Amino acid sequence: MIPWLSSPLTPVPDPETVADVSDMPVGLVAASAEISVRRLRDAYAKGVFPWYSKGQPVLWWSPDPRTVLYTAEFRLHRSLRKTLQRFLATPGCEIHIDAAFERVIAACAGTPREGQDGTWIVPEMQDAYRAWHRAGQVHSVETWIDGQLVGGLYGVNLGRMFFGESMFSHRTDTSKIALAALVALCRQRGIEMIDCQQRTSHLVSLGAREIARRDFLAHVRRAVTLPPVSWHYDASMWAALDDRLPPAGLPATAHPSPLPP
């Protein structure tokens, strides 16, 4: 039987104690009627995330194996390096952090996915992550061209751990550019692992791989206790990804302020 979290104060159980019971789907940890910042924070610190569809209760998962991207293993393919060099050298092409979070999560929810009917980023989930973003632990990495938001991603940062949630792209490679920026930021600031939740061929092509849940949970338990990192963009972080980035002579420019809609 699926453990039911009957009260908003009921903690999410340790996934290693309940996951993979014979009468439960693999990786399903618990279910609840609501989703809140308090519960999200508790769940992520235990390596658990929500994933459900409209009309279902909130389902809490910790799959085994878990797909992760070690930031040291990110594959900066030659074509992507050239794309980044062009992007960083072109006026009007910019990376921003948290400038338009609500637009990013809405774009992620509204982007069609191959083989999927609808979205798991349902309205109440969007509301919960927006509230968590306002509390300072959910962030967006955004690709802008000529003042237009054209790609990006969002995820959760606890301590020195980043849990990736979703990404979108409205122009070629703009989500890859945002992911590369995230990896550069994580490398510069001591985040060794990005949680990707489940395996996709796209993520594998960029260096993600599956690890055993017990190893993932052991890393999470350590990483979430470390001091949090600063979330702002600085062009100097690209050198942590490749010493040929940014192009020679490009200044390290911070973009701390939200852009107009």
C-alpha atoms as a printed R data frame, in Angstrom:
    type eleno elety resid chain resno      x      y       z
1   ATOM     1    CA   MET     A     1  0.000  0.000   0.000
2   ATOM     2    CA   ILE     A     2  1.261  3.472  -0.878
3   ATOM     3    CA   PRO     A     3  2.070  5.499   2.265
4   ATOM     4    CA   TRP     A     4 -0.421  8.382   2.477
5   ATOM     5    CA   LEU     A     5  0.831 11.697   3.884
6   ATOM     6    CA   SER     A     6 -2.354 12.639   5.678
7   ATOM     7    CA   SER     A     7 -1.190 15.904   7.240
8   ATOM     8    CA   PRO     A     8  0.866 18.789   5.841
9   ATOM     9    CA   LEU     A     9  3.211 18.124   8.780
10  ATOM    10    CA   THR     A    10  3.655 14.420   7.988
11  ATOM    11    CA   PRO     A    11  7.258 13.965   6.785
12  ATOM    12    CA   VAL     A    12  8.096 12.253   3.520
13  ATOM    13    CA   PRO     A    13  9.444  8.790   4.407
14  ATOM    14    CA   ASP     A    14 12.997  7.697   3.747
15  ATOM    15    CA   PRO     A    15 12.826  6.242   0.210
16  ATOM    16    CA   GLU     A    16 15.071  3.311   1.117
17  ATOM    17    CA   THR     A    17 12.553  2.125   3.701
18  ATOM    18    CA   VAL     A    18  9.441  2.118   1.509
19  ATOM    19    CA   ALA     A    19 10.398  2.168  -2.172
20  ATOM    20    CA   ASP     A    20  9.977 -0.898  -4.357
21  ATOM    21    CA   VAL     A    21  7.473 -2.724  -2.181
22  ATOM    22    CA   SER     A    22  5.994 -5.486  -4.327
23  ATOM    23    CA   ASP     A    23  2.537 -3.922  -4.702
24  ATOM    24    CA   MET     A    24  3.860 -0.416  -5.541
25  ATOM    25    CA   PRO     A    25  5.307  0.999  -8.788
26  ATOM    26    CA   VAL     A    26  9.107  1.013  -8.721
27  ATOM    27    CA   GLY     A    27 10.399  4.197  -7.115
28  ATOM    28    CA   LEU     A    28  7.076  5.407  -5.715
29  ATOM    29    CA   VAL     A    29  7.593  6.550  -2.123
30  ATOM    30    CA   ALA     A    30  4.345  8.185  -1.013
31  ATOM    31    CA   ALA     A    31  1.235 10.112  -2.031
32  ATOM    32    CA   SER     A    32 -0.497 13.193  -0.658
33  ATOM    33    CA   ALA     A    33 -3.420 15.473  -1.329
34  ATOM    34    CA   GLU     A    34 -1.351 18.655  -1.366
35  ATOM    35    CA   ILE     A    35  1.993 20.073  -2.377
36  ATOM    36    CA   SER     A    36  3.667 22.837  -0.375
37  ATOM    37    CA   VAL     A    37  7.067 24.478   0.014
38  ATOM    38    CA   ARG     A    38  7.489 22.763   3.387
39  ATOM    39    CA   ARG     A    39  6.841 19.333   1.896
40  ATOM    40    CA   LEU     A    40  8.948 20.011  -1.187
41  ATOM    41    CA   ARG     A    41 11.916 21.037   0.953
42  ATOM    42    CA   ASP     A    42 11.563 17.904   3.082
43  ATOM    43    CA   ALA     A    43 11.235 15.663   0.029
44  ATOM    44    CA   TYR     A    44 14.180 17.028  -1.957
45  ATOM    45    CA   ALA     A    45 16.488 16.814   1.057
46  ATOM    46    CA   LYS     A    46 15.673 13.082   1.018
47  ATOM    47    CA   GLY     A    47 16.143 12.659  -2.744
48  ATOM    48    CA   VAL     A    48 12.402 12.550  -3.488
49  ATOM    49    CA   PHE     A    49 10.482 14.607  -6.068
50  ATOM    50    CA   PRO     A    50  6.820 14.996  -7.124
51  ATOM    51    CA   TRP     A    51  5.606 13.684 -10.483
52  ATOM    52    CA   TYR     A    52  1.948 13.233 -11.284
53  ATOM    53    CA   SER     A    53 -0.769 14.185 -13.748
54  ATOM    54    CA   LYS     A    54 -3.897 16.277 -13.529
55  ATOM    55    CA   GLY     A    55 -6.583 14.461 -11.535
56  ATOM    56    CA   GLN     A    56 -4.104 12.298  -9.606
57  ATOM    57    CA   PRO     A    57 -2.977 12.746  -6.003
58  ATOM    58    CA   VAL     A    58  0.518 14.156  -5.590
59  ATOM    59    CA   LEU     A    59  2.880 11.205  -6.143
60  ATOM    60    CA   TRP     A    60  6.377 11.305  -4.627
61  ATOM    61    CA   TRP     A    61  9.192  9.384  -6.362
62  ATOM    62    CA   SER     A    62 12.765  8.228  -5.822
63  ATOM    63    CA   PRO     A    63 13.665  6.012  -8.801
64  ATOM    64    CA   ASP     A    64 16.385  3.395  -8.875
65  ATOM    65    CA   PRO     A    65 18.644  3.882 -10.748
66  ATOM    66    CA   ARG     A    66 18.791  7.687 -10.722
67  ATOM    67    CA   THR     A    67 20.048  9.692 -13.690
68  ATOM    68    CA   VAL     A    68 22.559 12.361 -12.716
69  ATOM    69    CA   LEU     A    69 25.033 14.649 -14.418
70  ATOM    70    CA   TYR     A    70 28.344 14.966 -12.613
71  ATOM    71    CA   THR     A    71 29.412 18.467 -13.536
72  ATOM    72    CA   ALA     A    72 32.985 17.281 -14.139
73  ATOM    73    CA   GLU     A    73 31.641 14.842 -16.763
74  ATOM    74    CA   PHE     A    74 29.657 17.338 -18.844
75  ATOM    75    CA   ARG     A    75 30.448 16.752 -22.508
76  ATOM    76    CA   LEU     A    76 31.175 20.022 -24.224
77  ATOM    77    CA   HIS     A    77 31.025 18.755 -27.792
78  ATOM    78    CA   ARG     A    78 32.892 20.733 -30.435
79  ATOM    79    CA   SER     A    79 29.662 21.956 -32.020
80  ATOM    80    CA   LEU     A    80 28.295 23.181 -28.686
81  ATOM    81    CA   ARG     A    81 31.587 24.928 -27.872
82  ATOM    82    CA   LYS     A    82 31.336 26.811 -31.177
83  ATOM    83    CA   THR     A    83 27.704 27.665 -30.450
84  ATOM    84    CA   LEU     A    84 28.680 29.057 -27.055
85  ATOM    85    CA   GLN     A    85 31.558 31.052 -28.492
86  ATOM    86    CA   ARG     A    86 29.253 32.647 -31.068
87  ATOM    87    CA   PHE     A    87 26.572 33.296 -28.465
88  ATOM    88    CA   LEU     A    88 28.934 34.904 -25.956
89  ATOM    89    CA   ALA     A    89 30.537 37.086 -28.632
90  ATOM    90    CA   THR     A    90 27.260 38.342 -30.126
91  ATOM    91    CA   PRO     A    91 25.706 41.580 -28.827
92  ATOM    92    CA   GLY     A    92 22.184 40.995 -27.547
93  ATOM    93    CA   CYS     A    93 22.879 37.384 -26.533
94  ATOM    94    CA   GLU     A    94 22.802 37.067 -22.762
95  ATOM    95    CA   ILE     A    95 22.461 34.624 -19.877
96  ATOM    96    CA   HIS     A    96 20.339 35.714 -16.926
97  ATOM    97    CA   ILE     A    97 19.620 34.059 -13.594
98  ATOM    98    CA   ASP     A    98 16.139 34.381 -12.070
99  ATOM    99    CA   ALA     A    99 15.168 37.320 -14.281
100 ATOM   100    CA   ALA     A   100 11.920 35.714 -15.451
101 ATOM   101    CA   PHE     A   101 11.323 32.608 -13.363
102 ATOM   102    CA   GLU     A   102  7.562 32.573 -13.771
103 ATOM   103    CA   ARG     A   103  7.877 32.760 -17.550
104 ATOM   104    CA   VAL     A   104 10.429 29.942 -17.533
105 ATOM   105    CA   ILE     A   105  8.260 27.524 -15.557
106 ATOM   106    CA   ALA     A   106  5.240 28.425 -17.695
107 ATOM   107    CA   ALA     A   107  7.254 27.776 -20.866
108 ATOM   108    CA   CYS     A   108  8.474 24.433 -19.506
109 ATOM   109    CA   ALA     A   109  4.873 23.464 -18.718
110 ATOM   110    CA   GLY     A   110  3.641 24.524 -22.126
111 ATOM   111    CA   THR     A   111  6.341 22.967 -24.306
112 ATOM   112    CA   PRO     A   112  5.156 19.758 -26.057
113 ATOM   113    CA   ARG     A   113  7.214 16.656 -25.228
114 ATOM   114    CA   GLU     A   114  7.642 13.750 -27.599
115 ATOM   115    CA   GLY     A   115  5.640 10.752 -26.386
116 ATOM   116    CA   GLN     A   116  3.819 12.736 -23.685
117 ATOM   117    CA   ASP     A   117  0.217 13.900 -23.644
118 ATOM   118    CA   GLY     A   118  0.002 17.019 -21.522
119 ATOM   119    CA   THR     A   119  2.372 18.076 -18.769
120 ATOM   120    CA   TRP     A   120  3.288 16.962 -15.265
121 ATOM   121    CA   ILE     A   121  3.952 20.614 -14.364
122 ATOM   122    CA   VAL     A   122  0.309 21.114 -13.419
123 ATOM   123    CA   PRO     A   123 -0.963 24.485 -12.116
124 ATOM   124    CA   GLU     A   124 -0.725 23.610  -8.403
125 ATOM   125    CA   MET     A   125  2.842 22.376  -8.930
126 ATOM   126    CA   GLN     A   126  3.723 25.634 -10.688
127 ATOM   127    CA   ASP     A   127  2.271 27.586  -7.769
128 ATOM   128    CA   ALA     A   128  4.328 25.606  -5.249
129 ATOM   129    CA   TYR     A   129  7.611 26.085  -7.124
130 ATOM   130    CA   ARG     A   130  6.875 29.785  -7.617
131 ATOM   131    CA   ALA     A   131  6.450 30.097  -3.843
132 ATOM   132    CA   TRP     A   132  9.688 28.156  -3.285
133 ATOM   133    CA   HIS     A   133 11.438 30.415  -5.788
134 ATOM   134    CA   ARG     A   134 10.317 33.436  -3.771
135 ATOM   135    CA   ALA     A   135 11.795 31.701  -0.716
136 ATOM   136    CA   GLY     A   136 15.148 31.588  -2.538
137 ATOM   137    CA   GLN     A   137 15.795 27.903  -3.258
138 ATOM   138    CA   VAL     A   138 14.414 27.451  -6.782
139 ATOM   139    CA   HIS     A   139 16.229 29.124  -9.657
140 ATOM   140    CA   SER     A   140 16.011 29.632 -13.394
141 ATOM   141    CA   VAL     A   141 18.879 29.879 -15.873
142 ATOM   142    CA   GLU     A   142 17.728 31.780 -18.937
143 ATOM   143    CA   THR     A   143 18.887 32.303 -22.522
144 ATOM   144    CA   TRP     A   144 17.983 35.711 -23.958
145 ATOM   145    CA   ILE     A   145 18.465 37.007 -27.507
146 ATOM   146    CA   ASP     A   146 17.701 40.631 -28.367
147 ATOM   147    CA   GLY     A   147 15.580 41.063 -25.274
148 ATOM   148    CA   GLN     A   148 13.550 37.895 -25.858
149 ATOM   149    CA   LEU     A   149 13.488 34.850 -23.576
150 ATOM   150    CA   VAL     A   150 14.216 31.981 -25.974
151 ATOM   151    CA   GLY     A   151 15.288 29.091 -23.743
152 ATOM   152    CA   GLY     A   152 16.011 28.085 -20.210
153 ATOM   153    CA   LEU     A   153 15.646 25.687 -17.322
154 ATOM   154    CA   TYR     A   154 14.714 25.678 -13.663
155 ATOM   155    CA   GLY     A   155 15.558 23.576 -10.644
156 ATOM   156    CA   VAL     A   156 16.129 23.365  -6.916
157 ATOM   157    CA   ASN     A   157 19.301 24.232  -5.027
158 ATOM   158    CA   LEU     A   158 19.838 22.883  -1.513
159 ATOM   159    CA   GLY     A   159 23.334 23.329  -0.122
160 ATOM   160    CA   ARG     A   160 25.748 22.116  -2.815
161 ATOM   161    CA   MET     A   161 23.175 20.047  -4.695
162 ATOM   162    CA   PHE     A   162 21.149 21.058  -7.744
163 ATOM   163    CA   PHE     A   163 18.015 19.165  -8.712
164 ATOM   164    CA   GLY     A   164 17.119 19.851 -12.338
165 ATOM   165    CA   GLU     A   165 13.409 19.999 -13.087
166 ATOM   166    CA   SER     A   166 12.673 20.965 -16.681
167 ATOM   167    CA   MET     A   167 13.943 22.967 -19.636
168 ATOM   168    CA   PHE     A   168 12.555 24.509 -22.800
169 ATOM   169    CA   SER     A   169 13.852 25.862 -26.074
170 ATOM   170    CA   HIS     A   170 12.184 28.251 -28.514
171 ATOM   171    CA   ARG     A   171 15.242 28.475 -30.768
172 ATOM   172    CA   THR     A   172 17.871 25.934 -31.740
173 ATOM   173    CA   ASP     A   173 20.260 24.997 -28.910
174 ATOM   174    CA   THR     A   174 18.990 27.633 -26.464
175 ATOM   175    CA   SER     A   175 18.208 25.060 -23.764
176 ATOM   176    CA   LYS     A   176 21.678 23.543 -24.271
177 ATOM   177    CA   ILE     A   177 23.195 27.000 -23.793
178 ATOM   178    CA   ALA     A   178 21.278 27.382 -20.521
179 ATOM   179    CA   LEU     A   179 22.394 23.930 -19.361
180 ATOM   180    CA   ALA     A   180 26.016 24.736 -20.208
181 ATOM   181    CA   ALA     A   181 25.690 27.952 -18.186
182 ATOM   182    CA   LEU     A   182 24.276 25.972 -15.255
183 ATOM   183    CA   VAL     A   183 27.177 23.512 -15.402
184 ATOM   184    CA   ALA     A   184 29.692 26.364 -15.545
185 ATOM   185    CA   LEU     A   185 28.070 28.025 -12.518
186 ATOM   186    CA   CYS     A   186 27.961 24.738 -10.607
187 ATOM   187    CA   ARG     A   187 31.611 23.952 -11.326
188 ATOM   188    CA   GLN     A   188 32.698 27.423 -10.234
189 ATOM   189    CA   ARG     A   189 30.716 27.194  -6.997
190 ATOM   190    CA   GLY     A   190 31.429 23.655  -5.919
191 ATOM   191    CA   ILE     A   191 28.275 21.797  -6.973
192 ATOM   192    CA   GLU     A   192 29.449 18.394  -8.169
193 ATOM   193    CA   MET     A   193 26.158 16.786  -9.156
194 ATOM   194    CA   ILE     A   194 22.990 17.809 -11.009
195 ATOM   195    CA   ASP     A   195 20.026 15.511 -10.512
196 ATOM   196    CA   CYS     A   196 18.340 14.710 -13.830
197 ATOM   197    CA   GLN     A   197 15.740 12.361 -12.287
198 ATOM   198    CA   GLN     A   198 15.174 10.097 -15.305
199 ATOM   199    CA   ARG     A   199 17.223  9.052 -18.289
200 ATOM   200    CA   THR     A   200 16.824 10.693 -21.701
201 ATOM   201    CA   SER     A   201 19.031 10.268 -24.752
202 ATOM   202    CA   HIS     A   202 19.535 14.052 -24.876
203 ATOM   203    CA   LEU     A   203 20.962 14.181 -21.347
204 ATOM   204    CA   VAL     A   204 23.082 11.066 -21.889
205 ATOM   205    CA   SER     A   205 24.630 12.709 -24.960
206 ATOM   206    CA   LEU     A   206 25.775 15.539 -22.695
207 ATOM   207    CA   GLY     A   207 27.336 13.242 -20.095
208 ATOM   208    CA   ALA     A   208 24.501 12.199 -17.776
209 ATOM   209    CA   ARG     A   209 24.489  8.621 -16.510
210 ATOM   210    CA   GLU     A   210 22.575  6.348 -14.178
211 ATOM   211    CA   ILE     A   211 23.788  5.554 -10.670
212 ATOM   212    CA   ALA     A   212 22.328  3.381  -7.926
213 ATOM   213    CA   ARG     A   213 19.759  5.094  -5.726
214 ATOM   214    CA   ARG     A   214 21.760  4.324  -2.583
215 ATOM   215    CA   ASP     A   215 24.766  6.190  -4.038
216 ATOM   216    CA   PHE     A   216 22.588  9.110  -5.096
217 ATOM   217    CA   LEU     A   217 20.972  9.368  -1.673
218 ATOM   218    CA   ALA     A   218 24.343  9.187   0.081
219 ATOM   219    CA   HIS     A   219 25.579 12.111  -2.039
220 ATOM   220    CA   VAL     A   220 22.408 14.127  -1.396
221 ATOM   221    CA   ARG     A   221 22.625 13.626   2.364
222 ATOM   222    CA   ARG     A   222 26.132 15.115   2.351
223 ATOM   223    CA   ALA     A   223 25.596 17.859  -0.216
224 ATOM   224    CA   VAL     A   224 22.441 19.424   1.220
225 ATOM   225    CA   THR     A   225 24.194 20.124   4.538
226 ATOM   226    CA   LEU     A   226 26.866 22.303   2.910
227 ATOM   227    CA   PRO     A   227 26.566 26.111   2.696
228 ATOM   228    CA   PRO     A   228 24.363 27.370  -0.162
229 ATOM   229    CA   VAL     A   229 25.885 29.069  -3.197
230 ATOM   230    CA   SER     A   230 25.316 32.530  -4.622
231 ATOM   231    CA   TRP     A   231 23.010 32.649  -7.638
232 ATOM   232    CA   HIS     A   232 24.080 35.397 -10.001
233 ATOM   233    CA   TYR     A   233 25.577 35.384 -13.478
234 ATOM   234    CA   ASP     A   234 29.187 36.350 -14.044
235 ATOM   235    CA   ALA     A   235 30.856 35.730 -17.401
236 ATOM   236    CA   SER     A   236 34.030 34.624 -15.614
237 ATOM   237    CA   MET     A   237 32.274 31.368 -14.701
238 ATOM   238    CA   TRP     A   238 32.591 30.131 -18.300
239 ATOM   239    CA   ALA     A   239 36.291 29.469 -17.739
240 ATOM   240    CA   ALA     A   240 35.253 26.699 -15.317
241 ATOM   241    CA   LEU     A   241 33.642 24.957 -18.289
242 ATOM   242    CA   ASP     A   242 36.366 25.596 -20.874
243 ATOM   243    CA   ASP     A   243 39.345 27.944 -20.837
244 ATOM   244    CA   ARG     A   244 38.384 29.062 -24.358
245 ATOM   245    CA   LEU     A   245 35.135 30.520 -22.960
246 ATOM   246    CA   PRO     A   246 34.236 33.346 -22.953
247 ATOM   247    CA   PRO     A   247 36.067 34.625 -26.053
248 ATOM   248    CA   ALA     A   248 39.152 36.715 -25.384
249 ATOM   249    CA   GLY     A   249 38.324 40.270 -24.411
250 ATOM   250    CA   LEU     A   250 34.713 39.639 -23.345
251 ATOM   251    CA   PRO     A   251 34.147 41.367 -20.002
252 ATOM   252    CA   ALA     A   252 32.657 39.564 -17.012
253 ATOM   253    CA   THR     A   253 29.310 41.350 -16.791
254 ATOM   254    CA   ALA     A   254 26.763 40.638 -14.091
255 ATOM   255    CA   HIS     A   255 23.040 40.776 -14.842
256 ATOM   256    CA   PRO     A   256 21.387 40.916 -11.421
257 ATOM   257    CA   SER     A   257 18.190 42.742 -12.290
258 ATOM   258    CA   PRO     A   258 15.020 41.286 -13.859
259 ATOM   259    CA   LEU     A   259 14.360 42.270 -17.436
260 ATOM   260    CA   PRO     A   260 11.083 43.813 -18.582
261 ATOM   261    CA   PRO     A   261  8.389 41.422 -19.865
